[in-house]
XYZ file of C-alpha atoms in Angstrom:
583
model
C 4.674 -40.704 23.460
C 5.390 -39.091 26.812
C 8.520 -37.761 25.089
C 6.270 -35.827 22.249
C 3.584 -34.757 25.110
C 6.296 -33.192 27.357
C 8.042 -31.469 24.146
C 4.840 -29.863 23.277
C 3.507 -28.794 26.895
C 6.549 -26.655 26.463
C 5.694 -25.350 23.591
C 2.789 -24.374 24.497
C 4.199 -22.218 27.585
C 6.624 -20.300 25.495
C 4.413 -19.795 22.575
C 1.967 -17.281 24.700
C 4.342 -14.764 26.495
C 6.361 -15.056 22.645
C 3.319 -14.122 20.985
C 2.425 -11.483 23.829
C 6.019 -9.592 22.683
C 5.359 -10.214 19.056
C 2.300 -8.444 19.336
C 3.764 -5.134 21.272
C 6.416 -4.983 18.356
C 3.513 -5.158 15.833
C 1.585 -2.734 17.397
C 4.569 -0.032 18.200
C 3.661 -0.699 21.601
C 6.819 -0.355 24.581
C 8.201 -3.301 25.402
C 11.094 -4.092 28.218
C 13.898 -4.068 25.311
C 13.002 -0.888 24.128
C 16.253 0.877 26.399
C 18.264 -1.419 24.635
C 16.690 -1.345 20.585
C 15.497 2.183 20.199
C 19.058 3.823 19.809
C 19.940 0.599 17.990
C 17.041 1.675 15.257
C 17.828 4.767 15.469
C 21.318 4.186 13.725
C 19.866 2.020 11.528
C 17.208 4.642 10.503
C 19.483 7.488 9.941
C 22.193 5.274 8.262
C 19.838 4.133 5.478
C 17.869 7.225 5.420
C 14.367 5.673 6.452
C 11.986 8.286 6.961
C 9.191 5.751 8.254
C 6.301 6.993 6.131
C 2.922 5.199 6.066
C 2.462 2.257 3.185
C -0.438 1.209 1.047
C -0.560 -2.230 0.228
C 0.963 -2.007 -2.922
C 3.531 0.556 -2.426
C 4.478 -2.400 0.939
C 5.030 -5.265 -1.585
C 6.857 -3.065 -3.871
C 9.018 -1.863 -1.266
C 9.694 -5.909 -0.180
C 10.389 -7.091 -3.376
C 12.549 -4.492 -4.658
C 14.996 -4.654 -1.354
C 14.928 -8.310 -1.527
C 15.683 -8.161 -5.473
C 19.131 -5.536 -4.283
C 19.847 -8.369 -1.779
C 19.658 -10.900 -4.199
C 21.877 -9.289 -6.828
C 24.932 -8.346 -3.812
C 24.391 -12.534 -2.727
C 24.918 -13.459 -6.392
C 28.121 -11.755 -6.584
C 29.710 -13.108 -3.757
C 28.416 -16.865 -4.330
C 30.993 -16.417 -8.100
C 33.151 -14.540 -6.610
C 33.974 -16.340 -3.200
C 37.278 -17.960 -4.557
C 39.537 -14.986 -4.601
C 37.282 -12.811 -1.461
C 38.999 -13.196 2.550
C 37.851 -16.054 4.860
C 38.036 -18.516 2.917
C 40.811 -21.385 4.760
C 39.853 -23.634 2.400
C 40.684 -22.417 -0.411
C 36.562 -23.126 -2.222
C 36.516 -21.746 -5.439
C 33.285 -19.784 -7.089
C 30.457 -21.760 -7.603
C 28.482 -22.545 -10.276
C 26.600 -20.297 -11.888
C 23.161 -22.167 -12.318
C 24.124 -23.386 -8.607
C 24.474 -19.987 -7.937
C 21.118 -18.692 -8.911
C 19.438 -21.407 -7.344
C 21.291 -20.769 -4.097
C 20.942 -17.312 -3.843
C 16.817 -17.554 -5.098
C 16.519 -20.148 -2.398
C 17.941 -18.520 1.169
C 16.314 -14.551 0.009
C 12.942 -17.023 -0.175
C 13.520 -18.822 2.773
C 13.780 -21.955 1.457
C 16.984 -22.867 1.798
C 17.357 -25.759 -0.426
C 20.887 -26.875 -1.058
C 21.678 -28.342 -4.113
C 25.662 -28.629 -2.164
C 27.308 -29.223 0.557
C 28.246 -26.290 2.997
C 31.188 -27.352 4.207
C 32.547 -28.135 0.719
C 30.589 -25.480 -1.231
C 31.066 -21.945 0.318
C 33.778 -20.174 2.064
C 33.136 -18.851 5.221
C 32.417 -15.579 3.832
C 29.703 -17.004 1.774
C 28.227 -18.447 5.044
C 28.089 -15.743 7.228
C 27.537 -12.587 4.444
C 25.239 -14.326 2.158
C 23.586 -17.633 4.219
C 23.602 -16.411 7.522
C 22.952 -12.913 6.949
C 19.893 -14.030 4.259
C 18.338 -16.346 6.993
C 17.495 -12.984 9.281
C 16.683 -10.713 6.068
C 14.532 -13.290 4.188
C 12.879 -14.439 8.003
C 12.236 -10.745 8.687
C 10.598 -9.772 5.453
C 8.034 -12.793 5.839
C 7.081 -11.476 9.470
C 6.915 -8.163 8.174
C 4.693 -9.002 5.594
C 2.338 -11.076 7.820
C 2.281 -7.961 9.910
C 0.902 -5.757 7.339
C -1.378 -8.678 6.347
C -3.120 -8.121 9.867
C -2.790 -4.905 9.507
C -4.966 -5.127 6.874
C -7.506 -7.497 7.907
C -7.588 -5.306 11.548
C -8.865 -2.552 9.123
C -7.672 0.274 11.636
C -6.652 2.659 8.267
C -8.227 2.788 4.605
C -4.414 2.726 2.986
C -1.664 2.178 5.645
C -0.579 -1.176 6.291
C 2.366 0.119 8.153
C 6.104 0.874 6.643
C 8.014 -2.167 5.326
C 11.776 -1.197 6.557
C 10.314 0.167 9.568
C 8.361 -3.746 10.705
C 12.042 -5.131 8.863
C 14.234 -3.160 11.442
C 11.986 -3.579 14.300
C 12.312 -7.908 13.786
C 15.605 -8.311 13.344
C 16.877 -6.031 16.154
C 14.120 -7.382 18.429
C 13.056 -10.573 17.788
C 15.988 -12.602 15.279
C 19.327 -10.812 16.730
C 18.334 -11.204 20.431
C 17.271 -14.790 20.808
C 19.964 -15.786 18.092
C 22.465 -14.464 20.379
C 20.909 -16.378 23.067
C 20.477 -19.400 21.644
C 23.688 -19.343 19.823
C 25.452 -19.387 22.933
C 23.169 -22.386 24.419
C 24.629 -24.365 21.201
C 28.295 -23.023 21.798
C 28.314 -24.357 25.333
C 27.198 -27.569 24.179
C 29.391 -28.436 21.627
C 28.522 -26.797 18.634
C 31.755 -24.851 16.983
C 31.911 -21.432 16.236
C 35.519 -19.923 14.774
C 37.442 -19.477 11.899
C 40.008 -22.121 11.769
C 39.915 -24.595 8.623
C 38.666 -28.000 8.630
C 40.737 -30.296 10.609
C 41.731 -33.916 9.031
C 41.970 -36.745 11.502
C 43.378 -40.246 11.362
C 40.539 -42.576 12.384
C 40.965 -46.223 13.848
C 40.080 -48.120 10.436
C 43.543 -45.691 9.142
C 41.312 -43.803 6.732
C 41.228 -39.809 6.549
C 38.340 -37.766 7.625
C 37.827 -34.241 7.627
C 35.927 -32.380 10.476
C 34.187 -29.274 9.390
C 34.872 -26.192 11.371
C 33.837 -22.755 10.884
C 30.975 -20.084 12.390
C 28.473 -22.849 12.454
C 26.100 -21.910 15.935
C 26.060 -18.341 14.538
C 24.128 -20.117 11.619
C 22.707 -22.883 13.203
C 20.473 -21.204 15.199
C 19.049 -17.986 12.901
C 18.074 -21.032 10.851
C 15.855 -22.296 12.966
C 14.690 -19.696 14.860
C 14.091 -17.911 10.638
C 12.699 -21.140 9.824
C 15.329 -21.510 7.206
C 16.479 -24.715 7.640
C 19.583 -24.676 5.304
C 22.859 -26.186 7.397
C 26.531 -25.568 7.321
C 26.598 -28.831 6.820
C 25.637 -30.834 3.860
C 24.147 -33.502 6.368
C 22.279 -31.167 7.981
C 20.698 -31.170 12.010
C 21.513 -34.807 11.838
C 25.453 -34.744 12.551
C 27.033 -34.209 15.663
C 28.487 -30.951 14.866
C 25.080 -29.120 14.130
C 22.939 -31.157 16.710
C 25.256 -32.748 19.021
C 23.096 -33.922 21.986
C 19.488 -33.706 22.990
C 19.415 -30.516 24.550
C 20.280 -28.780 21.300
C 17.839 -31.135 19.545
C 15.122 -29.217 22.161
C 16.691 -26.191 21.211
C 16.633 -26.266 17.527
C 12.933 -27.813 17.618
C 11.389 -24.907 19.856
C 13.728 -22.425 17.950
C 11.469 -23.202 14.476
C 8.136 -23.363 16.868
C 8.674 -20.455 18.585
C 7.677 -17.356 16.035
C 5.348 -19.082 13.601
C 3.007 -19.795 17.035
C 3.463 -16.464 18.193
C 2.464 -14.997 14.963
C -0.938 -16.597 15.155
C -1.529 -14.842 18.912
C -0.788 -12.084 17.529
C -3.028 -11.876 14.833
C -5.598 -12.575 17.769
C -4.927 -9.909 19.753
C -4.766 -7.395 17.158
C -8.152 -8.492 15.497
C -9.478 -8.274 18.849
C -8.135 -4.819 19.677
C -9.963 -3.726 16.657
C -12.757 -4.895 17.624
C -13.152 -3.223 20.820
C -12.446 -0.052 19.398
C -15.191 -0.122 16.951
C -17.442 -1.602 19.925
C -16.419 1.837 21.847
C -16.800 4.190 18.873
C -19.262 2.767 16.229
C -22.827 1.637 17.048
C -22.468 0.262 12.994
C -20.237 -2.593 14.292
C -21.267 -4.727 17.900
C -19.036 -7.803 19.043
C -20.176 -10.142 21.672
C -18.707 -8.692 24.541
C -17.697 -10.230 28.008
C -16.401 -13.573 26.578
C -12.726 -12.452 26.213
C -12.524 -11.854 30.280
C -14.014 -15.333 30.848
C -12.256 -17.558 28.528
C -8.613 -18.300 29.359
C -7.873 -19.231 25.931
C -9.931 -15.732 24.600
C -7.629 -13.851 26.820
C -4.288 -15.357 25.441
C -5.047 -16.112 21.926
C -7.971 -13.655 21.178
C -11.067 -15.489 20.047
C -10.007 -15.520 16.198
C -6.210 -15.915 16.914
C -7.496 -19.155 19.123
C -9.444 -20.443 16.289
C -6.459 -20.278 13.368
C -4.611 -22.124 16.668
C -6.830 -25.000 16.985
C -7.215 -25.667 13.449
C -3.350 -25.857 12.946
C -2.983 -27.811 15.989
C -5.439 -30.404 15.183
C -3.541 -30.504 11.348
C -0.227 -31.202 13.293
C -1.125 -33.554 15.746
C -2.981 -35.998 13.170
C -0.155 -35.754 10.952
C 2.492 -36.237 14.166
C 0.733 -39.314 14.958
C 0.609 -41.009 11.538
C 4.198 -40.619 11.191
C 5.188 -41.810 14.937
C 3.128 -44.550 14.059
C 4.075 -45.224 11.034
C 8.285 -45.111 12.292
C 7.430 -47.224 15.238
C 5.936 -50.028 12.909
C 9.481 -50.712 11.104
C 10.174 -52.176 7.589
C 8.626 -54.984 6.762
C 11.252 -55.955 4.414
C 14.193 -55.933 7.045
C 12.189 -58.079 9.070
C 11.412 -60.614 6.578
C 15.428 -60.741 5.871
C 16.113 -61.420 9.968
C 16.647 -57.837 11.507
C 14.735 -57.124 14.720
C 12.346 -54.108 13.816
C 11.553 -53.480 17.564
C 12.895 -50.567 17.910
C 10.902 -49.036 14.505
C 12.255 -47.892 11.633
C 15.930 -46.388 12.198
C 17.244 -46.437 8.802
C 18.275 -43.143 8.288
C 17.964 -41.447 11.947
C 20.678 -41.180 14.862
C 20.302 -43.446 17.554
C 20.619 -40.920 19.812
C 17.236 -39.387 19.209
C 15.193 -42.220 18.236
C 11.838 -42.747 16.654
C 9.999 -39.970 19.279
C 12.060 -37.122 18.665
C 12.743 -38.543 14.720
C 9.195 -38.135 14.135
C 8.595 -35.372 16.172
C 11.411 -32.680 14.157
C 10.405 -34.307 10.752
C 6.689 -33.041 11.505
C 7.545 -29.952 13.070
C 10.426 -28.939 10.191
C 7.861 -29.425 7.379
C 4.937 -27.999 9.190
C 6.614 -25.112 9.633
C 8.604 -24.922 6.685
C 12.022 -24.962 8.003
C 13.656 -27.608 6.432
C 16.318 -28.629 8.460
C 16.416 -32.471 9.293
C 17.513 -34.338 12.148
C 16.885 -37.364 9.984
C 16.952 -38.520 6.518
C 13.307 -37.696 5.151
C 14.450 -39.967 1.800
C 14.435 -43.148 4.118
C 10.876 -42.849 5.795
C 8.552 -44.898 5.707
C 6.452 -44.966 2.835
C 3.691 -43.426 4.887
C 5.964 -41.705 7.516
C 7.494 -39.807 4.685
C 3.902 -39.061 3.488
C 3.124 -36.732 6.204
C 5.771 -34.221 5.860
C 5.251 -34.249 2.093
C 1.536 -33.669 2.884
C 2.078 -30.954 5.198
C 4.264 -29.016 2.332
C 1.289 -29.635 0.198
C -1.026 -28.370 2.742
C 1.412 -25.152 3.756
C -1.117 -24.027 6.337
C -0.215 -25.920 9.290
C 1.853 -23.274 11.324
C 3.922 -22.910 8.614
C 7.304 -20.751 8.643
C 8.087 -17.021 8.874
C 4.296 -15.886 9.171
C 2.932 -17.765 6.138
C 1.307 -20.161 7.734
C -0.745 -17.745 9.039
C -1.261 -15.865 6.372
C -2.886 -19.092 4.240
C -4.984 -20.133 7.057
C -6.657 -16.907 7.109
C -7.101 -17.577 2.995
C -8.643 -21.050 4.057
C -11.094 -19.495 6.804
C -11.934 -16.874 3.855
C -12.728 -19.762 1.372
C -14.403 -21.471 4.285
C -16.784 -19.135 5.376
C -17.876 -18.232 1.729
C -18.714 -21.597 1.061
C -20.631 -22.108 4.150
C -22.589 -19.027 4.264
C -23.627 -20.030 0.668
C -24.388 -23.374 2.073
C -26.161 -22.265 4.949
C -27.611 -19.279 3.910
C -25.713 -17.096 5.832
C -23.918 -13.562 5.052
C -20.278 -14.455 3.718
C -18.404 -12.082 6.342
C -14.938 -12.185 8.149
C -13.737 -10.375 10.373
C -16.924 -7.694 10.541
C -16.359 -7.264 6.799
C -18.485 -8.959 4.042
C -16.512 -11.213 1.604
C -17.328 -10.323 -2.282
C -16.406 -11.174 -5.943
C -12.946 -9.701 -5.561
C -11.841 -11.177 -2.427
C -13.100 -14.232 -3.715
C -11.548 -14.124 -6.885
C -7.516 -13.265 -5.097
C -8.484 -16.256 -2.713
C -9.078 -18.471 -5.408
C -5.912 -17.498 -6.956
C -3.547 -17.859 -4.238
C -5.112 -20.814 -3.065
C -4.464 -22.365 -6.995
C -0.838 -20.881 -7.166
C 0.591 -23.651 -4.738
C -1.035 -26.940 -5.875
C -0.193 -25.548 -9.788
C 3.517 -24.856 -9.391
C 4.033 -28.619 -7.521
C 2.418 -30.700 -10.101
C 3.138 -29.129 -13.030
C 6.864 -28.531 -12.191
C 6.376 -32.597 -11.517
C 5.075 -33.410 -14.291
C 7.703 -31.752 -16.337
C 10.731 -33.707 -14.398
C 9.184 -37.085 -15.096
C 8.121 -35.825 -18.704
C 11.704 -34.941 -19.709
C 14.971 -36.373 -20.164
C 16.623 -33.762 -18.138
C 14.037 -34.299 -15.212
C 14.397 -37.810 -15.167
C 17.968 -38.211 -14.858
C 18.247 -36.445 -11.333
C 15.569 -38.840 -9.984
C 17.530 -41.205 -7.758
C 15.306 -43.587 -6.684
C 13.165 -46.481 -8.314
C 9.459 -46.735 -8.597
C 6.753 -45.449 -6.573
C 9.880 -43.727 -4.304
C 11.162 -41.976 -7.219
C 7.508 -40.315 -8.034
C 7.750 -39.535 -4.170
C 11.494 -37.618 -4.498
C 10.287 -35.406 -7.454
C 6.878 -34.572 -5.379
C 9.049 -33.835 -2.282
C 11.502 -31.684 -4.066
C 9.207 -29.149 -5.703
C 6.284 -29.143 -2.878
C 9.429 -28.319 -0.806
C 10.335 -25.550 -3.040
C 6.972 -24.268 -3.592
C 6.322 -24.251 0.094
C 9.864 -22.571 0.456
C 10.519 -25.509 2.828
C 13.755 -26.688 1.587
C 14.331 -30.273 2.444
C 15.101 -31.597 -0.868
C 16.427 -34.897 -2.630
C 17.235 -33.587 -5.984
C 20.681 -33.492 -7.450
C 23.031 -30.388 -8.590
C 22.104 -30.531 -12.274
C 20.873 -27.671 -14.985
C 17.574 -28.697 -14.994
C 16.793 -28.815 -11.496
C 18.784 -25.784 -10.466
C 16.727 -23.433 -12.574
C 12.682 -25.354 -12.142
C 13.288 -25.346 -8.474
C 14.409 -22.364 -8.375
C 11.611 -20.627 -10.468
C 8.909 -22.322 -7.982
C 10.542 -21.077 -5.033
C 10.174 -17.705 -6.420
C 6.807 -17.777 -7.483
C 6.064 -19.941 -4.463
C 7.216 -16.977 -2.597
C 6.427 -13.733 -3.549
C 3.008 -14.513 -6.018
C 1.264 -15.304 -2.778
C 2.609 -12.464 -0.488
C 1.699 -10.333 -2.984
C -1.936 -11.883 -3.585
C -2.092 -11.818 -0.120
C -1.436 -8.144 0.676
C -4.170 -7.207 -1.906
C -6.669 -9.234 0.060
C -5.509 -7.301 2.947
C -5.835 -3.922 0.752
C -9.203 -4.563 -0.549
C -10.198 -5.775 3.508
C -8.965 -2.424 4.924
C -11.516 -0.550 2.302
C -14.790 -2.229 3.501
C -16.782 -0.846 6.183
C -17.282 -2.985 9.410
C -21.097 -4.614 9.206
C -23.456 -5.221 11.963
C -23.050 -8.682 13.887
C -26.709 -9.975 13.564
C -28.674 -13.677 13.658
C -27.313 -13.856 9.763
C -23.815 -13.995 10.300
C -21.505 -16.831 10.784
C -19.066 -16.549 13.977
C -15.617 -17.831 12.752
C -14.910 -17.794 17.156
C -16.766 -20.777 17.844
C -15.553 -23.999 18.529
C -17.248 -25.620 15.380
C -15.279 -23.314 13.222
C -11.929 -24.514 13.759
C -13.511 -28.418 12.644
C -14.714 -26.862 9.505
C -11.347 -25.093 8.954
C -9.745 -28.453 8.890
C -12.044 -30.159 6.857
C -12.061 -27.559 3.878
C -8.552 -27.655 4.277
C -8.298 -31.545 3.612
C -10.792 -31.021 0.744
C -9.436 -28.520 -1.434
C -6.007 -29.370 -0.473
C -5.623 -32.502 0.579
C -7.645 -34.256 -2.333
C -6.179 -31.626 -5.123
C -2.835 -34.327 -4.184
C -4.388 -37.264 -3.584
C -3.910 -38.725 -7.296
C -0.024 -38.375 -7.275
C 0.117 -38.950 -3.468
C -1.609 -42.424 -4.449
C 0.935 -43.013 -7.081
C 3.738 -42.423 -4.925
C 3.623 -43.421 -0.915
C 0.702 -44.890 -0.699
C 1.311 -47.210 -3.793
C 4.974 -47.488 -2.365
C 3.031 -48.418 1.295
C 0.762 -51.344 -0.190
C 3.520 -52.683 -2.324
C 5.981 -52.942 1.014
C 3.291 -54.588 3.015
C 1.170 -56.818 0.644
């Protein structure tokens, strides 16, 4: 426990001056780096002819998915054609092509599910030019796109959410690239490999051959985390020595996925807050409370709404990092019964070296904020261990990866505050602005969209021959895999159990897609129709989402309408699978 408290104490000092930078990139404003970047962006501007015009919502979605769609079509290439391209030691031939599509869908998603092995699967071409390079481009468009979502809900224009390759450029050369670099080098120097020799086949002390995988892995290993991509060189993942080879990496890797999603949320405070004042100054049609901000530590750091969104997601993660340290520490039940000392908790499946603290600890934090990577092998929680980072796919609110956490919160505290000004009798607002029909109506949607593509992917796998056949495990476990694999998908997570096969190649791959780009796009036209609405007064009628009631109602809707839209299936798998292993 003193191992979790210490890990996030530090998070929580490197979240606020990260979220402090985030916000003068968001906001154009100078930053220290700028010497360095601007000539850097420069080039980039004038090599892809960028003219940096201003972007209405729609024109900022079309603009994302069309350059991601280019991307995905030059990835696709090189995934069948990687057996006759350079770097390639090997000698890997092309892979397959409904491998291929699901592959290439999953990394320009951010997902990163692997339905292979990386070592065995792609050349090192394929790794660096289509994983690696994917992992900042995919990473970058999802902070770009939260940007513009503020943008939007700030309300500082009527049709300019900002330009997409502009806030694209501006990420990667200031945010990904930089600390990549940095941290890459951290993971060098302790052991991780970086070059381009071949694998290297050893003679071990039993006389049996193994091959060690070699290759530009800390050049990968870190974007993915600090993307929250979560796809390894390795098939094994964060939990072999040559990703994650001692526990300074482990600390590395886990504040690397922590670092941006947190930030994101303080910036989203700040620039709600800016916008604010300057309607305070120039507007006697819109008053804030004023003088709190300078008083309140947390006000000044997080802005009053950003702080909200924070506490919310923080209480979300800590209940769900305590079930499952609890739930590890308690063992199995069976092993016990059969003579094997369970006082260490549950360590099927996890590397001594980290233990049930720091096991528990990365399994929350890579599915709460959708990385994926694993330091452990999710398929042998415990029943109800296992339950939490399926929940907190389900949930995709709690931090989440790449700004989308975020950006469904804010649908949540949208949903939340309509339903208790209705309760209440207060005016529905947000943000200054009233909520009406057609916000509703897009909130509603996206908030459907995620709960819809899970279960009904679901139910076709266990429905169908094809489906059935990759489920590897019996019983209530088996009902668990197929729930883990496509709320992992939808959530564009990518931890996944599911096997290399026809079927699940294409379903996953169809609800990472939608999973991906239905809600950023539902979610910029919320941000669209915000921007139009003109800022109301702040009277005895309206319900302050700043208070520190709001972020306990935030939760609670959350559980509600998310929560209980699983708990049938979640009841059918780990929680059946819990009662059954300890009746």
């Amino acid at each position: 426990m003193l191992q979790i408290m210490l890990t996030l104490t530090a998070f929580m000092v490197l979240v606020i001056p990260m979220g402090h930078y985030l916000y003068h990139i968001a906001v154009g404003q100078k930053t220290f780096a700028d010497p360095v970047f601007d000539p850097v962006d420069r080039l980039i501007y004038k090599l892809c002819g960028l003219k940096g015009e201003d972007m209405g919502w729609k024109k900022y979605g079309l603009s994302l998915l069309m350059a991601n769609a280019v991307m995905v079509l030059i990835g696709y290439a090189v995934l069948r054609l990687q057996g006759i391209l350079f770097f390639n030691p090997n000698g890997i031939g092309a892979m397959e092509e409904s491998l291929s599509f699901n592959t290439i869908i999953s990394f320009m998603t951010n997902t990163n599910l692997q339905h292979y092995s990386g070592e065995s699967g792609l050349s090192y071409l394929s790794q660096m030019l289509v994983i690696t390079f994917m992992m900042f481009v995919s990473a970058a468009s999802g902070y770009a796109a939260c940007v513009a979502f503020i943008r939007g809900l700030a309300g500082k224009s009527k049709n300019n959410v900002g330009n997409f390759y502009s806030d694209l450029v501006r990420i990667i050369t200031r945010v990904l690239l930089p600390f990549s670099i940095i941290g890459g080098l951290l993971l060098v120097w302790q052991g991780v490999p970086q070059n381009f020799s071949g694998n290297v086949i050893v003679d071990t002390i039993e006389g049996a051959k193994q091959i060690i995988a070699q290759g530009p892995v800390a050049a990968l290993e870190i974007i993915k985390h600090l993307g929250t991509n979560g796809g390894g060189f390795i098939g094994a993942n964060s939990a072999t020595p040559i990703e994650n080879p001692t526990i300074l990496t482990n600390l590395i890797e886990l504040y690397s996925m922590m670092l941006l999603p947190g930030a994101c949320v303080i910036t989203f405070g700040k620039m709600v807050r800016d916008r604010k004042c300057e309607a305070q100054a120039g507007s006697t049609a819109f008053t804030v409370r004023s003088g709190v901000d300078s008083r309140s530590f947390t006000a000044r750091f997080f802005g009053r709404e950003g702080r909200t969104i924070f506490a919310a997601m923080s209480i979300l993660f800590v209940i769900g990092l305590g079930v499952c340290f609890w739930a590890e520490s308690q063992g199995n039940p069976a092993l016990a019964e059969a003579g094997l000392s369970q006082s260490m908790g549950s360590m099927e499946g996890k590397e001594v070296r980290f233990g049930i603290a720091q096991s528990a600890m990365f399994t929350t934090t890579t599915t709460s904020f959708t990385t994926g990577t694993v330091n452990n092998m999710h398929d042998t929680l415990t029943p109800l261990g296992g339950m939490i980072p399926l929940l907190h796919m389900m949930l995709n609110v709690v931090f989440g990866g790449k700004g989308v956490g975020l950006m469904n919160m804010i649908i949540y505290a949208i949903l939340a505050v309509f339903i208790c000004g209705l309760m209440i009798g207060r005016t529905p607002e947000y943000l200054g602005k009233k909520i009406e029909g057609r916000e509703m109506k897009l909130t509603a949607l996206c908030i459907i969209i995620h709960p819809f593509l899970i279960l009904a992917f679901s139910a076709l796998a266990v429905g169908t021959q094809a489906g059935l056949e990759g489920i590897t495990n019996p019983g209530f476990h088996g009902l668990s895999q197929v729930l883990y694999e496509f709320s992992s998908s939808a959530a564009n997570n990518g931890s996944g159990f599911a096997d290399n096969t026809m079927f699940w190649n294409i379903t996953t791959g169809l609800a990472m897609f939608f999973g991906r780009y239905l809600s950023i796009v539902i979610q910029l036209a919320i941000a669209g129709s915000f921007m139009k609405k003109k800022f109301v007064n702040d009277s005895v009628g309206s319900l302050h989402t700043d208070t520190a009631t709001f972020p306990i109602i935030l939760v609670v809707v959350v559980y509600i309408f998310a929560a209980l839209t699983f708990f049938p299936v979640l009841a059918l798998g780990p929680i059946a699978e819990h009662l059954t292993l300890w009746a």
